[in-house]
JSON list of C-alpha atoms in Angstrom, two decimals:
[
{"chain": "A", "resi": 1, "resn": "UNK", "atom": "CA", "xyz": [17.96, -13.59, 10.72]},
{"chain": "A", "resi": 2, "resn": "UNK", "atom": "CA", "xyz": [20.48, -16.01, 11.16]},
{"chain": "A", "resi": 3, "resn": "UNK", "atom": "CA", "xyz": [20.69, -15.34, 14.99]},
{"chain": "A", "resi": 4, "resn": "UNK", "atom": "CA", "xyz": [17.03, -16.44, 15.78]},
{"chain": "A", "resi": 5, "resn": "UNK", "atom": "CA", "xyz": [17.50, -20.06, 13.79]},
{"chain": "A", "resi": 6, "resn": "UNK", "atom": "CA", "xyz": [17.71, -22.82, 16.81]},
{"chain": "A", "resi": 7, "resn": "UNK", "atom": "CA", "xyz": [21.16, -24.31, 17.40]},
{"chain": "A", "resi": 8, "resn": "UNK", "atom": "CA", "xyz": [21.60, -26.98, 14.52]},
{"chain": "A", "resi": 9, "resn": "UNK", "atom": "CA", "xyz": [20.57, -23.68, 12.10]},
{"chain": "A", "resi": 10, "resn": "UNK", "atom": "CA", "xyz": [17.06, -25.32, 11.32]},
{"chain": "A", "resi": 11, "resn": "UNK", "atom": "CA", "xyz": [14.29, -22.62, 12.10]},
{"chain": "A", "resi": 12, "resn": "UNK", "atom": "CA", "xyz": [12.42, -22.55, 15.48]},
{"chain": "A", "resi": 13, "resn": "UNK", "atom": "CA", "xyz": [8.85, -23.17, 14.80]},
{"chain": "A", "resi": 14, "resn": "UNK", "atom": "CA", "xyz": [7.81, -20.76, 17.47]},
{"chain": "A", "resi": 15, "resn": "UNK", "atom": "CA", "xyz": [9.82, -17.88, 15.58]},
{"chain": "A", "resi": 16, "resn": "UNK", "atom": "CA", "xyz": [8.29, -18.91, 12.39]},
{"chain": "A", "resi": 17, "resn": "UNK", "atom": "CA", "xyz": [4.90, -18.50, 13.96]},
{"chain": "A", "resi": 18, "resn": "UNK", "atom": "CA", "xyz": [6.08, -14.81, 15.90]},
{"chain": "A", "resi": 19, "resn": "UNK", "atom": "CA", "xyz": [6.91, -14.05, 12.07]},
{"chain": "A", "resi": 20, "resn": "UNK", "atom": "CA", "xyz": [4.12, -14.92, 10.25]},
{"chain": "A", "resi": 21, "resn": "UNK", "atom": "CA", "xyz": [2.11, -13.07, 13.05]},
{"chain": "A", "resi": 22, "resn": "UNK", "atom": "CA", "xyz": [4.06, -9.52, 12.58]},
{"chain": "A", "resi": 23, "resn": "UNK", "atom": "CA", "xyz": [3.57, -9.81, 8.87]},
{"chain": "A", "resi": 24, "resn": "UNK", "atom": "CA", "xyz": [-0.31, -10.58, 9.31]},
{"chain": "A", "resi": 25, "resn": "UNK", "atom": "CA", "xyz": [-0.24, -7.72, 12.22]},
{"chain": "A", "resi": 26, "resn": "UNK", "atom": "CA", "xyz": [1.63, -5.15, 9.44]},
{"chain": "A", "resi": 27, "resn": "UNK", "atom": "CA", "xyz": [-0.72, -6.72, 6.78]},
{"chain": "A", "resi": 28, "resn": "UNK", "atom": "CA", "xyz": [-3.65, -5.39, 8.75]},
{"chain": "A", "resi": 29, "resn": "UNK", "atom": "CA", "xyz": [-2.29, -2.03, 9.95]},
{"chain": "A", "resi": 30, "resn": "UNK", "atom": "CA", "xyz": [-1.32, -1.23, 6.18]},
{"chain": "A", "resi": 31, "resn": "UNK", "atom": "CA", "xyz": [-5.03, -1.94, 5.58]},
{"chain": "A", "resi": 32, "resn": "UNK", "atom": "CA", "xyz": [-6.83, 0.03, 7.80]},
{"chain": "A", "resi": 33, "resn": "UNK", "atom": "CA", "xyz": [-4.51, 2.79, 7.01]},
{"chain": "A", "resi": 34, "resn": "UNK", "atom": "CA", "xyz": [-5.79, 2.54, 3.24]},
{"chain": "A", "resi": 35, "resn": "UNK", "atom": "CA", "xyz": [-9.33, 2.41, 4.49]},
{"chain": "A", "resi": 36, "resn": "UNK", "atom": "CA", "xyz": [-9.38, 5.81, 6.20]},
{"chain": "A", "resi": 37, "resn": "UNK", "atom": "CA", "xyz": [-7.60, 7.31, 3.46]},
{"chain": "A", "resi": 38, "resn": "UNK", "atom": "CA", "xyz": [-10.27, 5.81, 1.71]},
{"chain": "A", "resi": 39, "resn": "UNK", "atom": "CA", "xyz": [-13.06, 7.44, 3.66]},
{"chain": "A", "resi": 40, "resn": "UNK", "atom": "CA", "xyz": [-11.28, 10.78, 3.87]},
{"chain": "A", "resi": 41, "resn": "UNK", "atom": "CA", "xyz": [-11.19, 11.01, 0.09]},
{"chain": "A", "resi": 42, "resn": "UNK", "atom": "CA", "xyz": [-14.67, 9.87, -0.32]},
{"chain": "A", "resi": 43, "resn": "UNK", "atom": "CA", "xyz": [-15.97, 12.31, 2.93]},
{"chain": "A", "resi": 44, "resn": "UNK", "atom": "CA", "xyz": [-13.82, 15.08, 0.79]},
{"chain": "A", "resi": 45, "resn": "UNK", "atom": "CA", "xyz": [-15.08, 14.77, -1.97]},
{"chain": "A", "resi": 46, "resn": "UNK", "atom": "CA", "xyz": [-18.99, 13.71, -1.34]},
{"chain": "A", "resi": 47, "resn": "UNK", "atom": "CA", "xyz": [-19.98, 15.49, 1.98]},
{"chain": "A", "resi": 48, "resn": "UNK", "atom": "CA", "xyz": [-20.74, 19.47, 1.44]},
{"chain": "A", "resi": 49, "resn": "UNK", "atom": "CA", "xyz": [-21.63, 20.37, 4.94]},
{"chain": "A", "resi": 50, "resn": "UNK", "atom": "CA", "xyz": [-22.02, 17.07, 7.50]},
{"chain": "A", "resi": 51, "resn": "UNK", "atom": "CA", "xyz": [-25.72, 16.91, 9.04]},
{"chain": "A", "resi": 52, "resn": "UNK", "atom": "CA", "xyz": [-27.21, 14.51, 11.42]},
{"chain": "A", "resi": 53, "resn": "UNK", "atom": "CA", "xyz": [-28.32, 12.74, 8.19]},
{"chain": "A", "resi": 54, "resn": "UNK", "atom": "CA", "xyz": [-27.22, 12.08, 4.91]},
{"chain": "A", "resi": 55, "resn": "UNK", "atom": "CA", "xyz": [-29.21, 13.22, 2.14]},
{"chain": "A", "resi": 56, "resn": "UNK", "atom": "CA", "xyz": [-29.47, 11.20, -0.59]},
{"chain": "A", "resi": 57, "resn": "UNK", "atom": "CA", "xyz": [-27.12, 12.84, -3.03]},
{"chain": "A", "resi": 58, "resn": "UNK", "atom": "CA", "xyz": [-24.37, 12.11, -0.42]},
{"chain": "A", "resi": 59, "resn": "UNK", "atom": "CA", "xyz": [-25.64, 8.88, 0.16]},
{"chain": "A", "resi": 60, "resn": "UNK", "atom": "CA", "xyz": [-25.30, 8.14, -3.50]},
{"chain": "A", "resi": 61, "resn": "UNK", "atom": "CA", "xyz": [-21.94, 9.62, -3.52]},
{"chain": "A", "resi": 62, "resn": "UNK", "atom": "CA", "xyz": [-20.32, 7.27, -1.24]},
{"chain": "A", "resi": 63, "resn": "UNK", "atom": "CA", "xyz": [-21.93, 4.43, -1.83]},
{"chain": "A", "resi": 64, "resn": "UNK", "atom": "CA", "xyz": [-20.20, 5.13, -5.93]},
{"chain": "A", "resi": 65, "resn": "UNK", "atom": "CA", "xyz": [-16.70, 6.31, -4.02]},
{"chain": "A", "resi": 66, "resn": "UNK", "atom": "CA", "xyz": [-17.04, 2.93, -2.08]},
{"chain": "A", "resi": 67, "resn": "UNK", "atom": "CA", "xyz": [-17.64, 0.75, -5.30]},
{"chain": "A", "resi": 68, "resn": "UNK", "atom": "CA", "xyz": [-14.95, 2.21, -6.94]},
{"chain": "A", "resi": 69, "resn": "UNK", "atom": "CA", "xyz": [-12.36, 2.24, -4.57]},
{"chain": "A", "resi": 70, "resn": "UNK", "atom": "CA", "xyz": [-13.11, -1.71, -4.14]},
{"chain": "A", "resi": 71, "resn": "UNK", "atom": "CA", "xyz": [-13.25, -2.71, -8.16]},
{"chain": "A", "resi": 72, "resn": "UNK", "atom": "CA", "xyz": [-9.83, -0.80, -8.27]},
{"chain": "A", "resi": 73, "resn": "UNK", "atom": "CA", "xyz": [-8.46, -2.61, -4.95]},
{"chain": "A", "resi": 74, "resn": "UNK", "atom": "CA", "xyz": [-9.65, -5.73, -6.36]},
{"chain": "A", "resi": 75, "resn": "UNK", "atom": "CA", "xyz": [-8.51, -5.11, -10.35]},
{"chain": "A", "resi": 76, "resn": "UNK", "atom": "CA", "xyz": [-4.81, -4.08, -8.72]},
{"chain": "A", "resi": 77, "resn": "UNK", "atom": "CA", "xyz": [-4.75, -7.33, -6.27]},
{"chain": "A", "resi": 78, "resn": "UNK", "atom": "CA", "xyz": [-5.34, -9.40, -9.93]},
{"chain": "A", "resi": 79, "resn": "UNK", "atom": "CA", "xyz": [-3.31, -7.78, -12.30]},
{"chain": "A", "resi": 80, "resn": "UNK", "atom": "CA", "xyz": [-0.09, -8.47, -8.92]},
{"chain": "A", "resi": 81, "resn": "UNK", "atom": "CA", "xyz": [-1.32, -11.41, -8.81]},
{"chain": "A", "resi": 82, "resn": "UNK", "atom": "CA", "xyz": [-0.94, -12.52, -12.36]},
{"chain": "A", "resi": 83, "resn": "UNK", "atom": "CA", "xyz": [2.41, -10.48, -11.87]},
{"chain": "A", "resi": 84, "resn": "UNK", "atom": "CA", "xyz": [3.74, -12.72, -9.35]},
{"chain": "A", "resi": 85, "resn": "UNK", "atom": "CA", "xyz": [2.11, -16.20, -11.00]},
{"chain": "A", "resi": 86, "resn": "UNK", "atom": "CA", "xyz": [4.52, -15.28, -14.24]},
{"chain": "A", "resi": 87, "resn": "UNK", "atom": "CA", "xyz": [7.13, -14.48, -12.58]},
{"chain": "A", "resi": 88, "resn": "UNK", "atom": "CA", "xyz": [7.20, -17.49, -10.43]},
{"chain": "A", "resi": 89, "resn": "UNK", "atom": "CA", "xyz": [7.35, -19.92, -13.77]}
]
């Protein structure tokens, strides 16, 4: 993005900044887009016929869906992460 460095080609700390905000702004869209895929695989596949409670069978359900969708979140963010520390020596 040549055409937004300032005039002696060194980068313009206020673009840097716009940047890094669009990338934490996409960051966080991307997220909450995996979260309710998240809960519409888990309400799919744990919640018979909705109520105006939960019974505790369902309860049980996606409290499990929840746990595993975070160890495998987490045990995908490692295994990139040792990815990306190999790579980079």
């Amino acid at each position: 993005m040549a055409e937004l460095d300032g005039p002696d080609g060194s980068r313009d700390p206020a673009v840097a900044e716009l940047q890094r905000l669009v990338v934490a702004e996409q960051q966080r869209a991307q997220f909450t887009a995996q979260v309710h895929n998240f809960m519409d695989v888990c309400w799919d596949k744990c919640v018979d016929k909705p109520g105006s409670k939960l019974d505790s069978r369902t309860e049980g359900c996606l409290a499990s869906c929840v746990d595993r969708f975070i160890d495998t979140t987490l045990s995908i963010t490692n295994r990139f992460a040792q990815i990306v520390q190999k790579g980079g020596h």
